[in-house]
PDB file of C-alpha atoms and ligand atoms in Angstrom:
ATOM      1  CA  MET A   1       0.000   0.000   0.000  1.00  0.00           C
ATOM      2  CA  LYS A   2       1.317   3.446  -0.879  1.00  0.00           C
ATOM      3  CA  VAL A   3       0.760   6.267   1.613  1.00  0.00           C
ATOM      4  CA  LEU A   4       0.077   9.721   0.212  1.00  0.00           C
ATOM      5  CA  LEU A   5       1.635  12.614   2.080  1.00  0.00           C
ATOM      6  CA  VAL A   6      -0.507  15.727   1.903  1.00  0.00           C
ATOM      7  CA  GLU A   7       1.263  19.020   2.618  1.00  0.00           C
ATOM      8  CA  ASP A   8      -0.060  21.261   5.349  1.00  0.00           C
ATOM      9  CA  GLU A   9      -2.354  23.309   3.114  1.00  0.00           C
ATOM     10  CA  PRO A  10      -5.438  25.227   4.160  1.00  0.00           C
ATOM     11  CA  ASP A  11      -7.408  23.726   1.267  1.00  0.00           C
ATOM     12  CA  LEU A  12      -7.180  20.068   2.272  1.00  0.00           C
ATOM     13  CA  GLY A  13      -9.698  18.703  -0.255  1.00  0.00           C
ATOM     14  CA  ALA A  14      -7.937  20.420  -3.153  1.00  0.00           C
ATOM     15  CA  SER A  15      -4.606  19.211  -1.861  1.00  0.00           C
ATOM     16  CA  ILE A  16      -5.712  15.574  -1.720  1.00  0.00           C
ATOM     17  CA  VAL A  17      -7.147  15.690  -5.244  1.00  0.00           C
ATOM     18  CA  ARG A  18      -3.977  17.356  -6.599  1.00  0.00           C
ATOM     19  CA  LYS A  19      -1.841  14.718  -4.934  1.00  0.00           C
ATOM     20  CA  LEU A  20      -3.934  11.901  -6.383  1.00  0.00           C
ATOM     21  CA  HIS A  21      -3.461  13.377  -9.852  1.00  0.00           C
ATOM     22  CA  GLN A  22       0.283  13.964  -9.383  1.00  0.00           C
ATOM     23  CA  GLU A  23       0.779  10.418  -8.209  1.00  0.00           C
ATOM     24  CA  LYS A  24      -1.326   9.124 -11.119  1.00  0.00           C
ATOM     25  CA  TYR A  25      -3.923   7.796  -8.714  1.00  0.00           C
ATOM     26  CA  ILE A  26      -6.724   8.384 -11.168  1.00  0.00           C
ATOM     27  CA  VAL A  27      -8.992   5.877  -9.503  1.00  0.00           C
ATOM     28  CA  ASP A  28     -12.361   4.987 -10.978  1.00  0.00           C
ATOM     29  CA  TRP A  29     -14.393   7.353  -8.853  1.00  0.00           C
ATOM     30  CA  ILE A  30     -12.255  10.348  -9.848  1.00  0.00           C
ATOM     31  CA  GLN A  31     -13.108  10.433 -13.522  1.00  0.00           C
ATOM     32  CA  ASP A  32     -13.533  14.121 -13.771  1.00  0.00           C
ATOM     33  CA  GLY A  33     -12.032  16.905 -11.652  1.00  0.00           C
ATOM     34  CA  ASP A  34     -15.366  18.485 -10.745  1.00  0.00           C
ATOM     35  CA  GLU A  35     -16.783  15.316  -9.258  1.00  0.00           C
ATOM     36  CA  ALA A  36     -13.627  14.808  -7.247  1.00  0.00           C
ATOM     37  CA  TRP A  37     -13.943  18.306  -5.835  1.00  0.00           C
ATOM     38  CA  LEU A  38     -17.521  17.573  -4.893  1.00  0.00           C
ATOM     39  CA  ALA A  39     -16.507  14.343  -3.178  1.00  0.00           C
ATOM     40  CA  MET A  40     -13.799  16.142  -1.226  1.00  0.00           C
ATOM     41  CA  ARG A  41     -15.951  19.064  -0.198  1.00  0.00           C
ATOM     42  CA  PRO A  42     -17.172  17.608   3.153  1.00  0.00           C
ATOM     43  CA  ILE A  43     -13.568  16.776   4.192  1.00  0.00           C
ATOM     44  CA  ASP A  44     -12.458  20.216   3.143  1.00  0.00           C
ATOM     45  CA  ARG A  45     -15.319  21.854   5.070  1.00  0.00           C
ATOM     46  CA  SER A  46     -14.643  19.988   8.322  1.00  0.00           C
ATOM     47  CA  TYR A  47     -10.922  20.686   8.035  1.00  0.00           C
ATOM     48  CA  LYS A  48     -11.635  24.401   7.629  1.00  0.00           C
ATOM     49  CA  GLN A  49     -14.035  24.308  10.597  1.00  0.00           C
ATOM     50  CA  MET A  50     -11.306  22.688  12.695  1.00  0.00           C
ATOM     51  CA  GLN A  51      -8.837  25.388  11.690  1.00  0.00           C
ATOM     52  CA  GLN A  52     -11.377  28.111  12.471  1.00  0.00           C
ATOM     53  CA  PHE A  53     -12.071  26.533  15.871  1.00  0.00           C
ATOM     54  CA  THR A  54      -8.376  26.333  16.802  1.00  0.00           C
ATOM     55  CA  SER A  55      -7.857  29.930  15.805  1.00  0.00           C
ATOM     56  CA  ASP A  56     -10.975  31.167  17.698  1.00  0.00           C
ATOM     57  CA  ALA A  57     -10.104  29.143  20.806  1.00  0.00           C
ATOM     58  CA  SER A  58      -6.544  30.478  20.857  1.00  0.00           C
ATOM     59  CA  HIS A  59      -7.821  34.015  20.453  1.00  0.00           C
ATOM     60  CA  GLU A  60     -10.353  33.655  23.290  1.00  0.00           C
ATOM     61  CA  LEU A  61      -7.728  32.152  25.625  1.00  0.00           C
ATOM     62  CA  ARG A  62      -5.181  34.790  24.716  1.00  0.00           C
ATOM     63  CA  THR A  63      -7.415  37.718  25.722  1.00  0.00           C
ATOM     64  CA  PRO A  64      -7.628  37.015  29.483  1.00  0.00           C
ATOM     65  CA  LEU A  65      -4.004  35.829  29.526  1.00  0.00           C
ATOM     66  CA  ALA A  66      -2.855  39.120  27.969  1.00  0.00           C
ATOM     67  CA  ALA A  67      -4.986  41.064  30.466  1.00  0.00           C
ATOM     68  CA  ILE A  68      -3.408  39.203  33.423  1.00  0.00           C
ATOM     69  CA  ASN A  69       0.035  39.807  32.004  1.00  0.00           C
ATOM     70  CA  ALA A  70      -0.586  43.524  31.482  1.00  0.00           C
ATOM     71  CA  THR A  71      -1.908  43.896  35.046  1.00  0.00           C
ATOM     72  CA  VAL A  72       1.141  42.136  36.522  1.00  0.00           C
ATOM     73  CA  GLU A  73       3.587  44.167  34.380  1.00  0.00           C
ATOM     74  CA  THR A  74       1.986  47.451  35.423  1.00  0.00           C
ATOM     75  CA  ILE A  75       2.233  46.559  39.095  1.00  0.00           C
ATOM     76  CA  LEU A  76       5.849  45.375  38.782  1.00  0.00           C
ATOM     77  CA  ASP A  77       6.742  48.778  37.277  1.00  0.00           C
ATOM     78  CA  LEU A  78       5.515  50.585  40.396  1.00  0.00           C
ATOM     79  CA  GLU A  79       8.093  51.486  43.032  1.00  0.00           C
ATOM     80  CA  HIS A  80       5.680  51.302  45.924  1.00  0.00           C
ATOM     81  CA  LEU A  81       2.456  49.396  46.177  1.00  0.00           C
ATOM     82  CA  SER A  82      -0.226  50.274  48.682  1.00  0.00           C
ATOM     83  CA  GLU A  83      -2.281  47.538  50.287  1.00  0.00           C
ATOM     84  CA  GLN A  84      -5.357  48.783  48.436  1.00  0.00           C
ATOM     85  CA  GLU A  85      -3.540  48.649  45.072  1.00  0.00           C
ATOM     86  CA  ALA A  86      -2.333  45.134  45.792  1.00  0.00           C
ATOM     87  CA  ARG A  87      -5.868  44.060  46.686  1.00  0.00           C
ATOM     88  CA  ASP A  88      -7.380  45.677  43.550  1.00  0.00           C
ATOM     89  CA  THR A  89      -4.760  43.955  41.407  1.00  0.00           C
ATOM     90  CA  LEU A  90      -5.505  40.564  42.906  1.00  0.00           C
ATOM     91  CA  ILE A  91      -9.247  41.099  42.370  1.00  0.00           C
ATOM     92  CA  SER A  92      -8.645  41.960  38.734  1.00  0.00           C
ATOM     93  CA  ILE A  93      -6.411  38.910  38.232  1.00  0.00           C
ATOM     94  CA  ARG A  94      -8.993  36.708  39.920  1.00  0.00           C
ATOM     95  CA  ARG A  95     -11.708  38.000  37.536  1.00  0.00           C
ATOM     96  CA  GLN A  96      -9.619  37.236  34.438  1.00  0.00           C
ATOM     97  CA  ASN A  97      -8.609  33.900  35.889  1.00  0.00           C
ATOM     98  CA  ASN A  98     -12.251  32.945  36.496  1.00  0.00           C
ATOM     99  CA  ARG A  99     -13.054  33.834  32.892  1.00  0.00           C
ATOM    100  CA  LEU A 100     -10.218  31.631  31.739  1.00  0.00           C
ATOM    101  CA  ALA A 101     -11.337  28.761  33.982  1.00  0.00           C
ATOM    102  CA  CYS A 102     -14.947  28.974  32.678  1.00  0.00           C
ATOM    103  CA  LEU A 103     -13.730  28.970  29.107  1.00  0.00           C
ATOM    104  CA  VAL A 104     -11.514  25.918  29.626  1.00  0.00           C
ATOM    105  CA  GLN A 105     -14.333  24.120  31.453  1.00  0.00           C
ATOM    106  CA  ASP A 106     -16.760  24.828  28.580  1.00  0.00           C
ATOM    107  CA  LEU A 107     -14.238  23.640  25.993  1.00  0.00           C
ATOM    108  CA  LEU A 108     -13.657  20.433  27.960  1.00  0.00           C
ATOM    109  CA  LEU A 109     -17.402  19.849  28.203  1.00  0.00           C
ATOM    110  CA  LEU A 110     -17.826  20.288  24.436  1.00  0.00           C
ATOM    111  CA  SER A 111     -14.887  18.004  23.757  1.00  0.00           C
ATOM    112  CA  ARG A 112     -16.402  15.311  25.997  1.00  0.00           C
ATOM    113  CA  PHE A 113     -19.685  15.598  24.080  1.00  0.00           C
ATOM    114  CA  ASP A 114     -17.755  15.292  20.788  1.00  0.00           C
ATOM    115  CA  GLN A 115     -15.995  12.170  21.970  1.00  0.00           C
ATOM    116  CA  LYS A 116     -19.203  10.849  23.526  1.00  0.00           C
ATOM    117  CA  THR A 117     -17.423  10.491  26.865  1.00  0.00           C
ATOM    118  CA  GLN A 118     -19.622  13.012  28.708  1.00  0.00           C
ATOM    119  CA  VAL A 119     -21.628  11.074  31.290  1.00  0.00           C
ATOM    120  CA  THR A 120     -25.320  11.800  30.930  1.00  0.00           C
ATOM    121  CA  ASP A 121     -26.991  10.609  34.094  1.00  0.00           C
ATOM    122  CA  ARG A 122     -30.647  10.002  33.176  1.00  0.00           C
ATOM    123  CA  GLN A 123     -33.162  10.411  35.983  1.00  0.00           C
ATOM    124  CA  PRO A 124     -36.828  11.457  35.849  1.00  0.00           C
ATOM    125  CA  CYS A 125     -36.627  15.230  35.865  1.00  0.00           C
ATOM    126  CA  CYS A 126     -39.720  17.381  36.461  1.00  0.00           C
ATOM    127  CA  LEU A 127     -39.711  20.295  34.005  1.00  0.00           C
ATOM    128  CA  ASN A 128     -42.378  22.218  35.967  1.00  0.00           C
ATOM    129  CA  ASP A 129     -40.102  22.298  39.043  1.00  0.00           C
ATOM    130  CA  LEU A 130     -37.086  23.087  36.938  1.00  0.00           C
ATOM    131  CA  ILE A 131     -38.781  26.085  35.307  1.00  0.00           C
ATOM    132  CA  THR A 132     -40.028  27.339  38.673  1.00  0.00           C
ATOM    133  CA  ASP A 133     -36.440  27.168  40.007  1.00  0.00           C
ATOM    134  CA  LEU A 134     -35.081  28.957  36.936  1.00  0.00           C
ATOM    135  CA  MET A 135     -37.668  31.738  37.288  1.00  0.00           C
ATOM    136  CA  GLU A 136     -36.529  32.298  40.859  1.00  0.00           C
ATOM    137  CA  GLU A 137     -32.883  32.200  39.871  1.00  0.00           C
ATOM    138  CA  PHE A 138     -33.202  34.680  36.998  1.00  0.00           C
ATOM    139  CA  SER A 139     -35.733  37.127  38.468  1.00  0.00           C
ATOM    140  CA  ALA A 140     -33.028  39.358  40.006  1.00  0.00           C
ATOM    141  CA  LEU A 141     -30.986  39.456  36.792  1.00  0.00           C
ATOM    142  CA  ALA A 142     -34.114  40.334  34.789  1.00  0.00           C
ATOM    143  CA  SER A 143     -35.203  43.080  37.149  1.00  0.00           C
ATOM    144  CA  ASN A 144     -31.661  44.557  37.195  1.00  0.00           C
ATOM    145  CA  ALA A 145     -31.920  44.729  33.402  1.00  0.00           C
ATOM    146  CA  ASP A 146     -35.371  46.339  33.745  1.00  0.00           C
ATOM    147  CA  LEU A 147     -37.114  43.383  32.095  1.00  0.00           C
ATOM    148  CA  GLN A 148     -40.155  41.371  33.043  1.00  0.00           C
ATOM    149  CA  ILE A 149     -39.795  37.612  33.190  1.00  0.00           C
ATOM    150  CA  SER A 150     -42.790  35.265  33.367  1.00  0.00           C
ATOM    151  CA  SER A 151     -43.735  31.662  32.660  1.00  0.00           C
ATOM    152  CA  SER A 152     -46.786  29.595  31.786  1.00  0.00           C
ATOM    153  CA  LEU A 153     -46.948  25.900  32.526  1.00  0.00           C
ATOM    154  CA  GLU A 154     -49.607  24.737  30.073  1.00  0.00           C
ATOM    155  CA  HIS A 155     -49.557  21.065  31.017  1.00  0.00           C
ATOM    156  CA  PRO A 156     -52.023  20.163  33.792  1.00  0.00           C
ATOM    157  CA  GLN A 157     -49.811  17.466  35.381  1.00  0.00           C
ATOM    158  CA  PRO A 158     -46.102  17.700  36.078  1.00  0.00           C
ATOM    159  CA  LEU A 159     -44.163  16.918  32.890  1.00  0.00           C
ATOM    160  CA  TYR A 160     -41.110  14.653  33.178  1.00  0.00           C
ATOM    161  CA  VAL A 161     -38.163  13.943  30.912  1.00  0.00           C
ATOM    162  CA  LEU A 162     -35.531  11.253  31.476  1.00  0.00           C
ATOM    163  CA  ALA A 163     -32.531  13.509  31.638  1.00  0.00           C
ATOM    164  CA  ASP A 164     -29.412  14.693  33.347  1.00  0.00           C
ATOM    165  CA  GLU A 165     -30.881  17.453  35.509  1.00  0.00           C
ATOM    166  CA  ASP A 166     -27.664  19.493  35.751  1.00  0.00           C
ATOM    167  CA  GLN A 167     -27.305  19.483  31.987  1.00  0.00           C
ATOM    168  CA  ILE A 168     -30.962  20.426  31.398  1.00  0.00           C
ATOM    169  CA  LEU A 169     -30.569  23.248  33.913  1.00  0.00           C
ATOM    170  CA  ARG A 170     -27.474  24.423  32.049  1.00  0.00           C
ATOM    171  CA  LEU A 171     -29.287  24.279  28.707  1.00  0.00           C
ATOM    172  CA  PHE A 172     -32.209  26.459  29.819  1.00  0.00           C
ATOM    173  CA  SER A 173     -29.971  28.772  31.874  1.00  0.00           C
ATOM    174  CA  ASN A 174     -28.015  29.499  28.676  1.00  0.00           C
ATOM    175  CA  LEU A 175     -31.202  30.258  26.717  1.00  0.00           C
ATOM    176  CA  ILE A 176     -32.713  32.462  29.448  1.00  0.00           C
ATOM    177  CA  ALA A 177     -29.416  34.299  30.048  1.00  0.00           C
ATOM    178  CA  ASN A 178     -29.276  35.073  26.310  1.00  0.00           C
ATOM    179  CA  ALA A 179     -32.913  36.234  26.249  1.00  0.00           C
ATOM    180  CA  ILE A 180     -32.127  38.671  29.087  1.00  0.00           C
ATOM    181  CA  LYS A 181     -28.809  39.776  27.600  1.00  0.00           C
ATOM    182  CA  TYR A 182     -30.154  40.476  24.117  1.00  0.00           C
ATOM    183  CA  THR A 183     -33.375  42.257  25.170  1.00  0.00           C
ATOM    184  CA  PRO A 184     -33.306  46.006  25.773  1.00  0.00           C
ATOM    185  CA  ALA A 185     -34.743  47.512  28.975  1.00  0.00           C
ATOM    186  CA  GLY A 186     -38.529  47.541  29.182  1.00  0.00           C
ATOM    187  CA  GLY A 187     -38.852  44.216  27.319  1.00  0.00           C
ATOM    188  CA  TYR A 188     -40.251  40.797  28.202  1.00  0.00           C
ATOM    189  CA  VAL A 189     -38.945  37.261  28.522  1.00  0.00           C
ATOM    190  CA  HIS A 190     -41.524  34.482  28.638  1.00  0.00           C
ATOM    191  CA  ILE A 191     -41.041  30.745  29.168  1.00  0.00           C
ATOM    192  CA  THR A 192     -43.729  28.256  28.161  1.00  0.00           C
ATOM    193  CA  LEU A 193     -43.910  24.554  28.945  1.00  0.00           C
ATOM    194  CA  LYS A 194     -46.339  22.321  27.066  1.00  0.00           C
ATOM    195  CA  ARG A 195     -46.670  18.804  25.709  1.00  0.00           C
ATOM    196  CA  SER A 196     -47.001  17.867  22.052  1.00  0.00           C
ATOM    197  CA  THR A 197     -47.655  14.142  21.443  1.00  0.00           C
ATOM    198  CA  SER A 198     -44.477  12.452  22.681  1.00  0.00           C
ATOM    199  CA  ASP A 199     -42.414  15.586  23.366  1.00  0.00           C
ATOM    200  CA  ALA A 200     -42.084  18.122  26.122  1.00  0.00           C
ATOM    201  CA  VAL A 201     -41.869  21.535  24.437  1.00  0.00           C
ATOM    202  CA  ILE A 202     -40.161  24.439  26.177  1.00  0.00           C
ATOM    203  CA  GLU A 203     -40.125  27.856  24.549  1.00  0.00           C
ATOM    204  CA  VAL A 204     -37.946  30.769  25.671  1.00  0.00           C
ATOM    205  CA  LYS A 205     -39.310  33.877  23.987  1.00  0.00           C
ATOM    206  CA  ASP A 206     -38.042  37.447  24.203  1.00  0.00           C
ATOM    207  CA  THR A 207     -38.879  40.850  22.780  1.00  0.00           C
ATOM    208  CA  GLY A 208     -35.205  41.570  22.108  1.00  0.00           C
ATOM    209  CA  ILE A 209     -32.977  42.639  19.245  1.00  0.00           C
ATOM    210  CA  GLY A 210     -33.789  39.585  17.065  1.00  0.00           C
ATOM    211  CA  ILE A 211     -31.556  37.588  14.694  1.00  0.00           C
ATOM    212  CA  LEU A 212     -31.340  37.839  10.892  1.00  0.00           C
ATOM    213  CA  PRO A 213     -32.360  34.628   9.028  1.00  0.00           C
ATOM    214  CA  GLN A 214     -28.814  34.059   7.677  1.00  0.00           C
ATOM    215  CA  GLU A 215     -27.395  34.244  11.245  1.00  0.00           C
ATOM    216  CA  GLN A 216     -29.924  31.839  12.751  1.00  0.00           C
ATOM    217  CA  VAL A 217     -27.962  28.684  11.832  1.00  0.00           C
ATOM    218  CA  ARG A 218     -24.544  30.158  12.574  1.00  0.00           C
ATOM    219  CA  ILE A 219     -25.298  31.180  16.188  1.00  0.00           C
ATOM    220  CA  PHE A 220     -24.962  27.501  17.200  1.00  0.00           C
ATOM    221  CA  ASP A 221     -21.365  27.391  15.936  1.00  0.00           C
ATOM    222  CA  ARG A 222     -18.645  27.472  18.578  1.00  0.00           C
ATOM    223  CA  PHE A 223     -17.480  31.032  19.342  1.00  0.00           C
ATOM    224  CA  TYR A 224     -19.885  32.556  16.800  1.00  0.00           C
ATOM    225  CA  ARG A 225     -21.297  35.892  17.988  1.00  0.00           C
ATOM    226  CA  ILE A 226     -23.245  38.341  15.879  1.00  0.00           C
ATOM    227  CA  ASP A 227     -22.053  41.373  17.789  1.00  0.00           C
ATOM    228  CA  THR A 228     -18.727  40.379  19.315  1.00  0.00           C
ATOM    229  CA  ALA A 229     -18.225  43.612  21.261  1.00  0.00           C
ATOM    230  CA  ARG A 230     -21.671  43.500  22.863  1.00  0.00           C
ATOM    231  CA  SER A 231     -21.388  39.822  23.713  1.00  0.00           C
ATOM    232  CA  ARG A 232     -17.855  40.093  25.110  1.00  0.00           C
ATOM    233  CA  SER A 233     -18.672  43.127  27.260  1.00  0.00           C
ATOM    234  CA  SER A 234     -21.421  41.103  28.936  1.00  0.00           C
ATOM    235  CA  GLY A 235     -19.065  38.195  29.570  1.00  0.00           C
ATOM    236  CA  GLY A 236     -20.101  35.980  26.642  1.00  0.00           C
ATOM    237  CA  SER A 237     -17.625  33.767  24.818  1.00  0.00           C
ATOM    238  CA  GLY A 238     -19.965  32.476  22.117  1.00  0.00           C
ATOM    239  CA  LEU A 239     -20.090  28.913  23.472  1.00  0.00           C
ATOM    240  CA  GLY A 240     -23.488  29.072  25.228  1.00  0.00           C
ATOM    241  CA  LEU A 241     -25.624  27.938  22.289  1.00  0.00           C
ATOM    242  CA  ALA A 242     -23.046  25.351  21.143  1.00  0.00           C
ATOM    243  CA  ILE A 243     -23.254  23.789  24.617  1.00  0.00           C
ATOM    244  CA  ALA A 244     -27.070  24.011  24.604  1.00  0.00           C
ATOM    245  CA  LYS A 245     -27.159  22.207  21.240  1.00  0.00           C
ATOM    246  CA  ALA A 246     -24.734  19.480  22.409  1.00  0.00           C
ATOM    247  CA  ILE A 247     -26.892  18.836  25.517  1.00  0.00           C
ATOM    248  CA  ILE A 248     -30.071  18.660  23.407  1.00  0.00           C
ATOM    249  CA  GLU A 249     -28.441  16.211  20.978  1.00  0.00           C
ATOM    250  CA  ALA A 250     -27.252  14.021  23.866  1.00  0.00           C
ATOM    251  CA  HIS A 251     -30.897  13.872  25.016  1.00  0.00           C
ATOM    252  CA  LYS A 252     -32.203  13.100  21.488  1.00  0.00           C
ATOM    253  CA  GLY A 253     -34.092  16.379  21.343  1.00  0.00           C
ATOM    254  CA  SER A 254     -34.175  19.284  18.916  1.00  0.00           C
ATOM    255  CA  ILE A 255     -33.998  23.086  18.936  1.00  0.00           C
ATOM    256  CA  GLU A 256     -35.606  25.588  16.583  1.00  0.00           C
ATOM    257  CA  VAL A 257     -35.205  29.376  16.357  1.00  0.00           C
ATOM    258  CA  GLN A 258     -37.877  31.781  15.198  1.00  0.00           C
ATOM    259  CA  SER A 259     -36.807  35.381  15.117  1.00  0.00           C
ATOM    260  CA  GLN A 260     -37.443  38.772  13.558  1.00  0.00           C
ATOM    261  CA  LEU A 261     -34.882  41.522  13.633  1.00  0.00           C
ATOM    262  CA  GLY A 262     -35.889  44.255  16.067  1.00  0.00           C
ATOM    263  CA  LYS A 263     -38.943  42.306  17.282  1.00  0.00           C
ATOM    264  CA  GLY A 264     -37.579  39.376  19.267  1.00  0.00           C
ATOM    265  CA  SER A 265     -36.603  35.725  19.241  1.00  0.00           C
ATOM    266  CA  SER A 266     -38.027  32.447  20.306  1.00  0.00           C
ATOM    267  CA  PHE A 267     -35.955  29.328  21.028  1.00  0.00           C
ATOM    268  CA  ILE A 268     -38.119  26.186  21.011  1.00  0.00           C
ATOM    269  CA  VAL A 269     -36.670  23.031  22.575  1.00  0.00           C
ATOM    270  CA  ARG A 270     -38.277  19.607  22.158  1.00  0.00           C
ATOM    271  CA  LEU A 271     -37.237  16.747  24.445  1.00  0.00           C
ATOM    272  CA  PRO A 272     -38.738  13.244  24.448  1.00  0.00           C
ATOM    273  CA  ALA A 273     -41.229  13.216  27.351  1.00  0.00           C
ATOM    274  CA  SER A 274     -40.912  10.418  29.870  1.00  0.00           C
ATOM    275  CA  SER A 275     -43.807   7.983  30.067  1.00  0.00           C
ATOM    276  CA  VAL A 276     -43.709   8.439  33.859  1.00  0.00           C
ATOM    277  CA  GLU A 277     -45.838  11.345  34.985  1.00  0.00           C
ATOM    278  CA  GLU A 278     -44.614  10.803  38.533  1.00  0.00           C
ATOM    279  CA  PRO A 279     -41.083   9.633  39.310  1.00  0.00           C
ATOM    280  CA  LEU A 280     -40.860   6.044  40.550  1.00  0.00           C
ATOM    281  CA  LEU A 281     -39.543   6.270  44.079  1.00  0.00           C
TER     282      LEU A 281
HETATM  283  N1  ADP O   1     -32.146  35.648  22.429  1.00  0.00           N
HETATM  284  C1  ADP O   1     -31.268  36.151  21.552  1.00  0.00           C
HETATM  285  N2  ADP O   1     -31.553  37.300  20.877  1.00  0.00           N
HETATM  286  C2  ADP O   1     -30.687  37.817  19.987  1.00  0.00           C
HETATM  287  N3  ADP O   1     -29.470  37.263  19.686  1.00  0.00           N
HETATM  288  C3  ADP O   1     -29.148  36.141  20.327  1.00  0.00           C
HETATM  289  C4  ADP O   1     -30.010  35.513  21.288  1.00  0.00           C
HETATM  290  N4  ADP O   1     -29.405  34.405  21.753  1.00  0.00           N
HETATM  291  C5  ADP O   1     -28.216  34.325  21.117  1.00  0.00           C
HETATM  292  N5  ADP O   1     -28.055  35.359  20.260  1.00  0.00           N
HETATM  293  C6  ADP O   1     -26.890  35.603  19.373  1.00  0.00           C
HETATM  294  O1  ADP O   1     -26.192  34.372  19.235  1.00  0.00           O
HETATM  295  C7  ADP O   1     -24.825  34.519  19.622  1.00  0.00           C
HETATM  296  C8  ADP O   1     -24.315  33.228  20.236  1.00  0.00           C
HETATM  297  O2  ADP O   1     -24.934  32.986  21.501  1.00  0.00           O
HETATM  298  P1  ADP O   1     -24.133  32.230  22.634  1.00  0.00           P
HETATM  299  O3  ADP O   1     -23.565  30.993  22.034  1.00  0.00           O
HETATM  300  O4  ADP O   1     -25.001  32.085  23.833  1.00  0.00           O
HETATM  301  O5  ADP O   1     -22.909  33.192  22.924  1.00  0.00           O
HETATM  302  P2  ADP O   1     -22.745  34.489  23.867  1.00  0.00           P
HETATM  303  O6  ADP O   1     -24.043  34.752  24.552  1.00  0.00           O
HETATM  304  O7  ADP O   1     -21.658  34.102  24.775  1.00  0.00           O
HETATM  305  O8  ADP O   1     -22.345  35.584  22.924  1.00  0.00           O
HETATM  306  C9  ADP O   1     -24.810  35.720  20.570  1.00  0.00           C
HETATM  307  O9  ADP O   1     -23.548  36.351  20.586  1.00  0.00           O
HETATM  308  C10 ADP O   1     -25.886  36.604  19.959  1.00  0.00           C
HETATM  309  O10 ADP O   1     -25.334  37.354  18.897  1.00  0.00           O
HETATM  310 MG1   MG O   2     -24.874  33.152  25.683  1.00  0.00          MG
END
C-alpha cells in the first residue's frame, strides 16, 4: 500500500485531489475533476471548521491571559504598592482567571460531548419544578436589566423527561441568560412549557434585538457571535448555544429558532417526554 503525504495546506480537499493526480492515482471514482472536488468538499469543510475553531479558541484564551500579564507588568513597574492597590490587582487577576477557567471548562465539556465520553446521568426530571427554580434564579438578573420575566406551565400534570438534571438546567440557563442579555430595557422574557404528542416543548421567547435569518444557523457554531463587542462586554464567549445544542443532541431532542430583527426571538426546545408522569420512588 502506498501512503500519500498531503502538505499542510489550508485547502485540504484540493490538496488531496492534486496529490492523487500527481501520483497518477486516477482511480475509478475520480473520472472528472469536478466530481472529485464535490466528493472532497465535506472533508475540506470539516478541516476548515477545525482550523477556524483552533484559531478562535486560541484568540479567546489569549485575551484574558494578555490582560493578566498587562496587570502584573503594570504593578511590577511601580516602586511602591499600597495595600489597596495590591488588593485591587488581585481582584482583577482573579476576575480574568475565572473567565479563563470557565472557558476551559466549557471547551472540555464540548470536547467530551464530541468524543461521547460526557456522562449523561438520566433520571426522571420534572420540568415544571425546573422552570419554577429557573424563574426564581433569573428574576433578580431580569429586574436589574429592567425586564419582566414570566412563565406559563400549560400542562395540567407535572411533565417529566428522562434527563441529566444538571445538563438540562445548564441548557435552559443558557437560553434564558441570552434572552435577558439580548433584550433592551422595558422588554419581556416568557417561558412556556407544554406537551405535544411524545415531546415536552419548552419555549424561551423574548422581545429583544432579534436575529437575521442568515445568522440563525450560525449562532450555534462554537465562538460565533453576531455582535462580538456586545457579547464580550457582557461576559459571553460564544459557546453558550453550542453547549445548549450538544446537551439537546445528547438527550435526542431538537432546537428551533424563530426570530425577527428588532422584534424578538423564540428558542423552542423539544425533548422526548418520559412515560412516567410521577417519578418512581
Ligand atoms: N435571544 C437572543 N436574541 C438575539 N441574539 C441572540 C439571542 N441568543 C443568542 N443570540 C446571538 O447568538 C450569539 C451566540 O450565543 P451564545 O452561544 O449564547 O454566545 P454568547 O451569549 O456568549 O455571545 C450571541 O452572541 C448573539 O449574537
Ligand atoms: Mg450566551
